[in-house]
Amino acid sequence: MRAPSSILPLVLESVSFVAGGRAIVDAISCEIGAGSRTVIVGPNGAGKSVLMRLCHGLLRPTSGRVVWRGVGTAAIGRRQAMVFQRPVMLRRSAIANLEYALALQDVARADRTRLAREAIERVGLGHLAGRSARVLSGGEQQRLAIARAWALRPEVLFLDEPTASLDPTATREIETAIAAIHACGTKIVMTTHNLGQARRLADEIFFLNQGRLAEHAPAERFFTAPATAEAAAFIKGELPWT
Amino acid sequence: MNSLHEAFGQAAALVASGDATLIEIVLLSLRVSLTAVLVAALIGLPIGAAIAVGRFPGRRTLIVVLNALMGLPPVVVGLLVYLLLSRAGPLGALGILFTPTAMVIAQTVLILPIIAALSRQAIEDAWSEYQEQLRSLGAGRLSAAFTLLWDTRFSLLTAVLAGFGRAAAEVGAVMIVGGNIDGVTRVMTTAIALETSKGDLPLALGLGVILISLVLILNAAAYLTKEAAQRRYG
């Protein structure tokens, strides 16, 4: 599925992020490769969201390096997109929010309309295209955020707790959309503290605990035979750190 | 109470009579203040946006100064613009002292800090909410500033209205640079000051009632527009 000029793998070299004297991300080294769905799990405050922002480039590491190792890395920003826990929609119609994102990437006007339309249909919101984005429900806004990210045709899609504030129905719709995007060949990297969701979506698991990468394993092995006591405790729902 | 009662009667009679001088005064007031608001908004909103999303040395000082300038005394602004425009002043050659243009300039200077400071606050609040999303989508600071200006348009309307209220209500600046010349630069506030000093309190109060009513109507219209738009856009 990968284009020959893939920007992946993404390599983290001893990346730390310190804020207020506390290492929120503590010397993490890892490699995120193409293809699979990578899910970052861990308790609240483990540093999942910060790690994701470091990968996406919204934050600069205090020390260490975040490197896209693939070729054709001239325009990294355009080849990765991110969906946040709370989507921020502009005060304009749903479809105009998608067109706005495309315009920022210098997509020609004629293509914008077509790509935006395709993306909004893909998440099942075609009938709400003309509605103002900010009056949509939380679940609809999050699907719209996914459509907005997808319209950019990113090679890597980061999702930070995309269903944390949604009800089960909306969560299912989001998971379906994520699966569809992955099926189209986009690399998925997401965080969640919902283990059920991690089981449903993950190919590989990064387990974060107190800013450190405690375990990195294929999803099946992580859930059936976790290598560390921390991970085992997290899976069992016994959280010694709370 | 008696004179208040009389004032409303006088105001009603004035409006009903359709007195040409009165209409002229009211229209000049509106023309001067609305033009000043338009110019101040065109300059002040981008300044507010630039300070809101910009990162430059002296930014915090600038914000404090701008906030302080919201309380500029109109007479002082009038005096400064007077010095600029008087025959011996740097812009004396323009020959616009004691014209409506001079009044527009003075009011623009007066309300520019109000519009810039209030819009800076509104846009900065929005920026903290939008920042990550806009940066993730690839927006630079300049395009983010324009996006925020449009997205906070309903809040900015309040900032502009505050500017208009200040311009329409002030007397010191227009008095000094306009001169309150009958039929040329006499506006409602200067007419009120004049009639009061002449002792014609009912007429002064009548003009006051008209002035307040106009400001009220404009604000009501703006509020209703804002409310309807907010219901539609969220």
Short mmCIF file of C-alpha atoms in Angstrom, two decimals:
data_model
loop_
_atom_site.label_atom_id
_atom_site.label_comp_id
_atom_site.label_asym_id
_atom_site.label_seq_id
_atom_site.Cartn_x
_atom_site.Cartn_y
_atom_site.Cartn_z
CA MET A 1 0.00 0.00 0.00
CA ARG A 2 2.89 2.37 0.72
CA ALA A 3 3.84 4.84 -1.90
CA PRO A 4 7.49 4.50 -2.87
CA SER A 5 8.22 7.87 -1.27
CA SER A 6 6.91 6.97 2.19
CA ILE A 7 7.89 9.28 5.05
CA LEU A 8 7.79 6.36 7.47
CA PRO A 9 9.27 4.97 9.61
CA LEU A 10 9.07 7.57 12.35
CA VAL A 11 11.96 7.20 14.74
CA LEU A 12 12.15 8.64 18.25
CA GLU A 13 15.67 8.89 19.62
CA SER A 14 15.70 9.22 23.39
CA VAL A 15 12.93 11.83 23.30
CA SER A 16 12.13 13.68 26.51
CA PHE A 17 9.69 16.48 27.19
CA VAL A 18 10.05 18.38 30.43
CA ALA A 19 7.49 20.87 31.71
CA GLY A 20 7.52 22.48 35.12
CA GLY A 21 10.54 20.45 36.14
CA ARG A 22 8.72 17.16 35.52
CA ALA A 23 9.60 14.77 32.70
CA ILE A 24 6.23 14.16 31.09
CA VAL A 25 7.88 12.07 28.41
CA ASP A 26 11.04 10.43 29.70
CA ALA A 27 13.73 9.27 27.26
CA ILE A 28 11.52 7.31 24.87
CA SER A 29 13.20 5.58 21.95
CA CYS A 30 11.12 3.68 19.46
CA GLU A 31 10.30 3.21 15.81
CA ILE A 32 6.84 3.50 14.30
CA GLY A 33 6.68 1.67 11.00
CA ALA A 34 4.30 1.73 8.07
CA GLY A 35 1.12 -0.25 7.68
CA SER A 36 -0.04 -1.40 11.08
CA ARG A 37 -2.35 0.35 13.50
CA THR A 38 -0.30 1.54 16.44
CA VAL A 39 -2.21 2.19 19.64
CA ILE A 40 -0.62 3.97 22.58
CA VAL A 41 -2.21 2.95 25.87
CA GLY A 42 -1.54 3.85 29.44
CA PRO A 43 -3.18 5.41 32.49
CA ASN A 44 -4.10 9.09 32.68
CA GLY A 45 -1.03 11.26 32.96
CA ALA A 46 1.24 8.65 31.39
CA GLY A 47 2.26 11.12 28.69
CA LYS A 48 0.25 9.67 25.79
CA SER A 49 -1.06 12.98 24.45
CA VAL A 50 2.29 14.72 24.80
CA LEU A 51 4.04 11.87 23.00
CA MET A 52 1.56 12.16 20.17
CA ARG A 53 2.08 15.93 19.92
CA LEU A 54 5.83 15.37 19.82
CA CYS A 55 5.38 12.90 16.94
CA HIS A 56 3.02 15.25 15.08
CA GLY A 57 5.38 18.18 15.56
CA LEU A 58 3.14 20.39 17.71
CA LEU A 59 5.67 20.16 20.53
CA ARG A 60 9.44 20.19 20.34
CA PRO A 61 11.26 17.65 22.50
CA THR A 62 13.31 19.07 25.37
CA SER A 63 15.98 16.59 24.42
CA GLY A 64 16.30 13.83 21.86
CA ARG A 65 15.10 13.79 18.27
CA VAL A 66 11.96 12.95 16.33
CA VAL A 67 13.01 11.84 12.85
CA TRP A 68 11.02 10.81 9.83
CA ARG A 69 13.33 8.24 8.29
CA GLY A 70 11.53 7.69 5.02
CA VAL A 71 12.41 9.28 1.74
CA GLY A 72 10.58 12.25 0.30
CA THR A 73 10.40 14.01 3.63
CA ALA A 74 10.44 17.52 2.18
CA ALA A 75 6.89 18.31 3.21
CA ILE A 76 6.29 16.28 6.35
CA GLY A 77 3.52 18.57 7.55
CA ARG A 78 1.35 17.79 4.57
CA ARG A 79 1.68 14.06 4.86
CA GLN A 80 0.44 13.66 8.40
CA ALA A 81 -2.74 14.85 10.08
CA MET A 82 -4.12 14.78 13.58
CA VAL A 83 -7.53 14.40 15.18
CA PHE A 84 -7.85 15.80 18.69
CA GLN A 85 -9.93 14.68 21.63
CA ARG A 86 -12.09 17.78 21.25
CA PRO A 87 -12.49 18.76 17.63
CA VAL A 88 -12.23 22.48 16.93
CA MET A 89 -14.60 23.50 14.18
CA LEU A 90 -14.73 26.90 12.56
CA ARG A 91 -17.91 28.98 12.47
CA ARG A 92 -18.84 27.97 8.97
CA SER A 93 -20.58 25.06 7.31
CA ALA A 94 -19.38 21.49 7.78
CA ILE A 95 -18.19 21.21 4.20
CA ALA A 96 -16.51 24.63 4.38
CA ASN A 97 -14.45 23.37 7.31
CA LEU A 98 -13.08 20.62 5.08
CA GLU A 99 -12.46 23.02 2.23
CA TYR A 100 -10.63 25.34 4.63
CA ALA A 101 -8.19 22.58 5.57
CA LEU A 102 -7.60 21.78 1.89
CA ALA A 103 -7.07 25.44 1.06
CA LEU A 104 -4.36 25.65 3.73
CA GLN A 105 -2.57 22.87 1.86
CA ASP A 106 -2.80 24.84 -1.40
CA VAL A 107 -5.19 22.40 -3.02
CA ALA A 108 -6.71 23.92 -6.16
CA ARG A 109 -10.22 25.29 -5.70
CA ALA A 110 -11.89 22.82 -8.04
CA ASP A 111 -10.26 19.84 -6.31
CA ARG A 112 -11.20 21.16 -2.86
CA THR A 113 -14.91 20.85 -3.51
CA ARG A 114 -14.54 17.32 -4.84
CA LEU A 115 -12.19 16.06 -2.09
CA ALA A 116 -14.27 17.66 0.67
CA ARG A 117 -17.44 16.15 -0.72
CA GLU A 118 -15.85 12.69 -0.96
CA ALA A 119 -14.52 12.85 2.59
CA ILE A 120 -17.76 14.05 4.15
CA GLU A 121 -19.73 11.31 2.36
CA ARG A 122 -17.19 8.77 3.56
CA VAL A 123 -18.00 9.45 7.22
CA GLY A 124 -21.73 9.51 6.51
CA LEU A 125 -22.29 13.22 7.05
CA GLY A 126 -23.14 14.17 3.48
CA HIS A 127 -26.66 15.18 4.49
CA LEU A 128 -25.27 17.69 7.01
CA ALA A 129 -22.70 19.27 4.67
CA GLY A 130 -24.46 22.63 4.59
CA ARG A 131 -25.15 22.76 8.34
CA SER A 132 -22.95 24.94 10.50
CA ALA A 133 -20.20 22.74 11.96
CA ARG A 134 -20.47 24.14 15.48
CA VAL A 135 -24.10 23.18 15.94
CA LEU A 136 -23.48 19.50 15.15
CA SER A 137 -23.42 16.97 18.01
CA GLY A 138 -20.13 15.95 19.62
CA GLY A 139 -20.05 12.67 17.72
CA GLU A 140 -20.85 14.35 14.41
CA GLN A 141 -18.16 16.96 14.99
CA GLN A 142 -15.61 14.26 15.70
CA ARG A 143 -16.58 12.40 12.51
CA LEU A 144 -16.27 15.69 10.68
CA ALA A 145 -12.81 16.15 12.21
CA ILE A 146 -11.86 12.71 10.90
CA ALA A 147 -13.24 13.61 7.48
CA ARG A 148 -11.24 16.85 7.58
CA ALA A 149 -8.05 14.97 8.37
CA TRP A 150 -8.82 12.36 5.77
CA ALA A 151 -9.59 14.85 3.03
CA LEU A 152 -5.91 15.80 3.21
CA ARG A 153 -5.02 12.23 2.20
CA PRO A 154 -2.38 11.93 4.92
CA GLU A 155 0.07 9.09 4.98
CA VAL A 156 -0.04 9.03 8.77
CA LEU A 157 -3.09 9.89 10.85
CA PHE A 158 -2.64 10.65 14.56
CA LEU A 159 -5.72 10.41 16.77
CA ASP A 160 -5.58 11.58 20.39
CA GLU A 161 -8.31 9.92 22.46
CA PRO A 162 -10.76 10.47 19.62
CA THR A 163 -13.70 8.89 21.45
CA ALA A 164 -12.97 9.90 25.03
CA SER A 165 -15.93 12.25 25.31
CA LEU A 166 -18.39 10.31 23.15
CA ASP A 167 -21.21 7.86 23.82
CA PRO A 168 -21.00 4.20 22.66
CA THR A 169 -22.89 4.76 19.40
CA ALA A 170 -20.71 7.67 18.37
CA THR A 171 -17.64 5.71 19.47
CA ARG A 172 -18.61 2.84 17.16
CA GLU A 173 -19.05 5.23 14.24
CA ILE A 174 -15.63 6.73 14.87
CA GLU A 175 -14.02 3.30 15.07
CA THR A 176 -15.67 2.34 11.77
CA ALA A 177 -14.31 5.49 10.16
CA ILE A 178 -10.82 4.79 11.50
CA ALA A 179 -10.94 1.25 10.14
CA ALA A 180 -12.02 2.57 6.74
CA ILE A 181 -9.16 5.05 6.65
CA HIS A 182 -6.68 2.34 7.58
CA ALA A 183 -8.11 0.11 4.86
CA CYS A 184 -7.26 2.85 2.36
CA GLY A 185 -3.60 2.55 3.32
CA THR A 186 -3.20 5.27 5.92
CA LYS A 187 -0.99 4.53 8.89
CA ILE A 188 -2.98 4.92 12.12
CA VAL A 189 -1.39 6.06 15.38
CA MET A 190 -3.85 6.64 18.18
CA THR A 191 -4.00 6.95 21.95
CA THR A 192 -6.71 5.59 24.14
CA HIS A 193 -7.23 4.70 27.77
CA ASN A 194 -10.06 2.41 26.74
CA LEU A 195 -8.64 -1.13 26.62
CA GLY A 196 -11.66 -2.49 24.80
CA GLN A 197 -11.02 -0.01 22.01
CA ALA A 198 -7.32 -0.89 21.98
CA ARG A 199 -8.21 -4.56 21.60
CA ARG A 200 -10.59 -3.81 18.74
CA LEU A 201 -8.27 -1.53 16.79
CA ALA A 202 -4.65 -2.26 17.61
CA ASP A 203 -2.10 -4.22 15.65
CA GLU A 204 0.69 -3.16 17.95
CA ILE A 205 0.64 -1.61 21.40
CA PHE A 206 2.87 0.98 23.00
CA PHE A 207 2.30 0.88 26.74
CA LEU A 208 3.25 4.12 28.46
CA ASN A 209 3.60 4.48 32.18
CA GLN A 210 4.79 7.63 33.98
CA GLY A 211 6.39 9.03 30.87
CA ARG A 212 8.34 5.93 29.99
CA LEU A 213 7.73 3.38 27.27
CA ALA A 214 7.17 0.39 29.52
CA GLU A 215 6.28 -2.11 26.83
CA HIS A 216 6.06 -2.35 23.05
CA ALA A 217 4.49 -5.49 21.67
CA PRO A 218 2.12 -6.89 19.06
CA ALA A 219 -1.43 -6.38 20.32
CA GLU A 220 -2.25 -10.04 20.76
CA ARG A 221 0.84 -10.77 22.82
CA PHE A 222 0.36 -7.62 24.89
CA PHE A 223 -3.13 -8.60 25.94
CA THR A 224 -2.50 -12.33 26.47
CA ALA A 225 1.04 -12.31 27.81
CA PRO A 226 2.22 -8.87 28.90
CA ALA A 227 5.93 -8.83 29.57
CA THR A 228 5.95 -6.38 32.46
CA ALA A 229 4.14 -6.42 35.76
CA GLU A 230 2.94 -2.84 35.17
CA ALA A 231 1.27 -3.80 31.92
CA ALA A 232 -0.26 -6.90 33.43
CA ALA A 233 -1.66 -4.80 36.26
CA PHE A 234 -2.97 -2.18 33.83
CA ILE A 235 -4.75 -4.83 31.78
CA LYS A 236 -6.27 -6.41 34.86
CA GLY A 237 -7.50 -2.99 35.86
CA GLU A 238 -5.45 -3.06 39.01
CA LEU A 239 -3.80 0.28 38.90
CA PRO A 240 -1.11 0.47 41.57
CA TRP A 241 -0.35 4.08 40.68
CA THR A 242 -3.83 5.42 41.41
CA MET B 1 -38.62 65.15 37.44
CA ASN B 2 -40.55 67.97 35.92
CA SER B 3 -37.77 68.94 33.56
CA LEU B 4 -37.22 65.31 32.59
CA HIS B 5 -40.88 65.01 31.76
CA GLU B 6 -40.63 68.20 29.79
CA ALA B 7 -37.53 66.91 28.05
CA PHE B 8 -39.29 63.85 26.71
CA GLY B 9 -42.12 66.05 25.54
CA GLN B 10 -39.63 68.33 23.87
CA ALA B 11 -37.79 65.41 22.29
CA ALA B 12 -41.01 63.99 20.94
CA ALA B 13 -42.04 67.40 19.64
CA LEU B 14 -38.62 67.89 18.06
CA VAL B 15 -38.72 64.56 16.29
CA ALA B 16 -42.33 65.05 15.25
CA SER B 17 -41.62 68.51 13.85
CA GLY B 18 -38.96 67.06 11.55
CA ASP B 19 -36.96 70.21 12.15
CA ALA B 20 -34.35 70.55 9.41
CA THR B 21 -31.60 71.81 11.73
CA LEU B 22 -32.19 68.95 14.13
CA ILE B 23 -32.05 66.38 11.35
CA GLU B 24 -28.86 67.95 10.10
CA ILE B 25 -27.28 67.72 13.56
CA VAL B 26 -28.37 64.12 14.05
CA LEU B 27 -27.15 63.06 10.61
CA LEU B 28 -23.79 64.76 11.09
CA SER B 29 -23.38 63.03 14.47
CA LEU B 30 -24.09 59.66 12.87
CA ARG B 31 -21.87 60.37 9.88
CA VAL B 32 -18.89 61.42 11.96
CA SER B 33 -19.14 58.64 14.54
CA LEU B 34 -19.94 55.85 12.08
CA THR B 35 -17.08 56.88 9.80
CA ALA B 36 -14.74 56.95 12.79
CA VAL B 37 -15.92 53.48 13.83
CA LEU B 38 -15.41 52.15 10.31
CA VAL B 39 -11.88 53.50 10.05
CA ALA B 40 -10.97 52.46 13.59
CA ALA B 41 -12.31 48.94 12.97
CA LEU B 42 -10.38 48.59 9.71
CA ILE B 43 -7.17 49.48 11.54
CA GLY B 44 -7.93 48.23 15.05
CA LEU B 45 -9.20 44.71 14.31
CA PRO B 46 -6.07 43.62 12.42
CA ILE B 47 -3.92 45.18 15.15
CA GLY B 48 -5.87 43.25 17.78
CA ALA B 49 -5.45 40.03 15.81
CA ALA B 50 -1.75 40.62 15.25
CA ILE B 51 -1.10 41.18 18.95
CA ALA B 52 -3.28 38.20 19.88
CA VAL B 53 -1.39 35.63 17.79
CA GLY B 54 1.97 37.39 17.48
CA ARG B 55 5.10 36.67 19.48
CA PHE B 56 7.45 39.64 19.67
CA PRO B 57 9.47 41.48 22.29
CA GLY B 58 7.49 44.10 24.18
CA ARG B 59 4.19 42.36 23.53
CA ARG B 60 3.07 42.42 27.16
CA THR B 61 3.99 46.07 27.53
CA LEU B 62 2.05 46.85 24.37
CA ILE B 63 -1.03 45.08 25.74
CA VAL B 64 -0.86 47.04 29.00
CA VAL B 65 -0.43 50.33 27.13
CA LEU B 66 -3.28 49.52 24.76
CA ASN B 67 -5.57 48.62 27.65
CA ALA B 68 -4.64 51.88 29.39
CA LEU B 69 -5.31 53.88 26.22
CA MET B 70 -8.93 52.72 26.35
CA GLY B 71 -9.37 55.38 28.98
CA LEU B 72 -7.92 58.22 26.90
CA PRO B 73 -9.64 61.49 27.88
CA PRO B 74 -11.45 62.86 24.81
CA VAL B 75 -10.30 66.44 25.52
CA VAL B 76 -6.68 65.32 25.46
CA VAL B 77 -7.19 63.52 22.15
CA GLY B 78 -8.94 66.63 20.86
CA LEU B 79 -6.05 68.79 21.95
CA LEU B 80 -3.44 66.54 20.33
CA VAL B 81 -5.34 66.35 17.04
CA TYR B 82 -5.88 70.12 17.26
CA LEU B 83 -2.11 70.67 17.58
CA LEU B 84 -1.52 68.36 14.60
CA LEU B 85 -4.08 70.06 12.40
CA SER B 86 -3.72 73.70 13.46
CA ARG B 87 -2.19 76.00 10.93
CA ALA B 88 1.24 75.86 12.62
CA GLY B 89 1.01 72.11 13.16
CA PRO B 90 2.63 69.37 11.05
CA LEU B 91 -0.61 68.68 9.17
CA GLY B 92 -1.75 72.32 9.11
CA ALA B 93 -1.35 72.53 5.35
CA LEU B 94 -4.31 70.20 4.90
CA GLY B 95 -6.59 72.93 6.20
CA ILE B 96 -9.06 70.49 7.74
CA LEU B 97 -9.30 71.91 11.26
CA PHE B 98 -12.91 72.76 12.18
CA THR B 99 -14.30 70.37 9.56
CA PRO B 100 -16.14 67.06 10.01
CA THR B 101 -12.99 65.33 8.71
CA ALA B 102 -11.03 66.60 11.70
CA MET B 103 -13.78 65.29 13.98
CA VAL B 104 -13.59 61.88 12.33
CA ILE B 105 -9.82 61.82 12.87
CA ALA B 106 -10.14 62.75 16.54
CA GLN B 107 -12.81 60.13 17.22
CA THR B 108 -10.86 57.49 15.31
CA VAL B 109 -7.82 58.13 17.51
CA LEU B 110 -10.03 57.99 20.57
CA ILE B 111 -11.69 54.64 19.85
CA LEU B 112 -8.90 52.84 18.03
CA PRO B 113 -7.39 51.56 21.32
CA ILE B 114 -10.81 50.40 22.50
CA ILE B 115 -11.44 48.32 19.39
CA ALA B 116 -7.88 47.00 19.25
CA ALA B 117 -7.72 46.10 22.95
CA LEU B 118 -11.14 44.42 23.11
CA SER B 119 -10.60 42.51 19.88
CA ARG B 120 -7.13 41.43 21.07
CA GLN B 121 -8.74 39.87 24.12
CA ALA B 122 -11.49 38.10 22.17
CA ILE B 123 -9.11 36.77 19.51
CA GLU B 124 -6.53 35.65 22.05
CA ASP B 125 -9.18 33.63 23.89
CA ALA B 126 -10.18 31.96 20.63
CA TRP B 127 -6.52 31.40 19.71
CA SER B 128 -5.91 29.37 22.85
CA GLU B 129 -8.80 27.14 21.83
CA TYR B 130 -7.91 26.89 18.11
CA GLN B 131 -4.13 27.02 18.19
CA GLU B 132 -3.25 23.32 18.09
CA GLN B 133 -5.90 22.54 15.51
CA LEU B 134 -4.90 25.38 13.19
CA ARG B 135 -1.21 24.60 13.50
CA SER B 136 -1.92 20.93 12.85
CA LEU B 137 -3.77 21.90 9.67
CA GLY B 138 -0.74 23.87 8.59
CA ALA B 139 -1.86 27.44 9.24
CA GLY B 140 0.91 29.98 9.83
CA ARG B 141 0.36 32.87 12.22
CA LEU B 142 -0.77 35.23 9.48
CA SER B 143 -3.45 32.97 8.06
CA ALA B 144 -4.45 31.98 11.61
CA ALA B 145 -4.98 35.67 12.39
CA PHE B 146 -7.33 36.10 9.44
CA THR B 147 -9.16 32.87 10.27
CA LEU B 148 -9.66 34.02 13.86
CA LEU B 149 -10.84 37.49 12.80
CA TRP B 150 -13.61 35.86 10.80
CA ASP B 151 -14.40 33.16 13.33
CA THR B 152 -14.77 35.56 16.26
CA ARG B 153 -16.84 38.02 14.21
CA PHE B 154 -19.76 37.97 16.66
CA SER B 155 -17.55 38.84 19.62
CA LEU B 156 -15.78 41.50 17.58
CA LEU B 157 -19.13 43.14 16.88
CA THR B 158 -19.31 43.92 20.61
CA ALA B 159 -15.85 45.50 20.50
CA VAL B 160 -16.88 47.68 17.55
CA LEU B 161 -20.10 48.68 19.30
CA ALA B 162 -18.16 49.71 22.38
CA GLY B 163 -16.13 51.95 20.11
CA PHE B 164 -19.25 53.42 18.57
CA GLY B 165 -20.78 54.09 21.97
CA ARG B 166 -17.67 55.94 23.04
CA ALA B 167 -17.51 57.98 19.81
CA ALA B 168 -21.18 58.95 19.80
CA ALA B 169 -21.12 59.97 23.46
CA GLU B 170 -17.94 62.02 23.64
CA VAL B 171 -17.99 65.80 23.46
CA GLY B 172 -14.48 66.96 24.32
CA ALA B 173 -12.66 65.90 21.17
CA VAL B 174 -15.23 67.03 18.60
CA MET B 175 -15.70 70.30 20.44
CA ILE B 176 -12.01 71.17 20.22
CA VAL B 177 -11.27 70.08 16.65
CA GLY B 178 -14.74 70.79 15.24
CA GLY B 179 -15.48 74.06 16.98
CA ASN B 180 -19.25 73.42 17.24
CA ILE B 181 -19.94 75.64 14.22
CA ASP B 182 -23.65 75.88 13.51
CA GLY B 183 -24.51 74.02 10.31
CA VAL B 184 -20.95 72.79 9.77
CA THR B 185 -19.56 70.91 12.73
CA ARG B 186 -22.36 70.98 15.29
CA VAL B 187 -23.24 67.48 16.47
CA MET B 188 -25.62 66.27 19.16
CA THR B 189 -23.16 66.27 22.04
CA THR B 190 -21.77 69.72 21.30
CA ALA B 191 -25.29 71.06 20.79
CA ILE B 192 -26.29 69.64 24.15
CA ALA B 193 -23.30 71.32 25.80
CA LEU B 194 -24.17 74.62 24.11
CA GLU B 195 -27.89 74.55 24.94
CA THR B 196 -27.09 73.66 28.55
CA SER B 197 -24.77 76.63 28.90
CA LYS B 198 -27.41 78.85 27.31
CA GLY B 199 -29.93 77.60 29.85
CA ASP B 200 -32.24 75.81 27.39
CA LEU B 201 -32.37 72.65 29.47
CA PRO B 202 -35.43 71.07 27.83
CA LEU B 203 -33.87 71.34 24.38
CA ALA B 204 -30.56 69.97 25.71
CA LEU B 205 -32.35 67.09 27.41
CA GLY B 206 -34.44 66.51 24.31
CA LEU B 207 -31.30 66.12 22.24
CA GLY B 208 -29.95 63.82 24.93
CA VAL B 209 -32.99 61.60 24.69
CA ILE B 210 -32.60 61.38 20.92
CA LEU B 211 -28.92 60.53 21.26
CA ILE B 212 -29.53 57.78 23.79
CA SER B 213 -32.40 56.39 21.71
CA LEU B 214 -30.21 56.19 18.61
CA VAL B 215 -27.44 54.38 20.47
CA LEU B 216 -30.03 52.05 21.98
CA ILE B 217 -31.60 51.25 18.61
CA LEU B 218 -28.22 50.56 17.02
CA ASN B 219 -27.19 48.28 19.88
CA ALA B 220 -30.49 46.44 19.85
CA ALA B 221 -30.18 45.84 16.11
CA ALA B 222 -26.62 44.61 16.51
CA TYR B 223 -27.55 42.38 19.42
CA LEU B 224 -30.42 40.77 17.56
CA THR B 225 -28.23 40.21 14.51
CA LYS B 226 -25.55 38.66 16.69
CA GLU B 227 -28.03 36.44 18.48
CA ALA B 228 -29.59 35.18 15.26
CA ALA B 229 -26.19 34.54 13.73
CA GLN B 230 -24.97 32.74 16.83
CA ARG B 231 -27.99 30.48 16.83
CA ARG B 232 -27.22 29.60 13.24
CA TYR B 233 -23.44 29.21 13.48
CA GLY B 234 -22.97 28.16 17.11
#
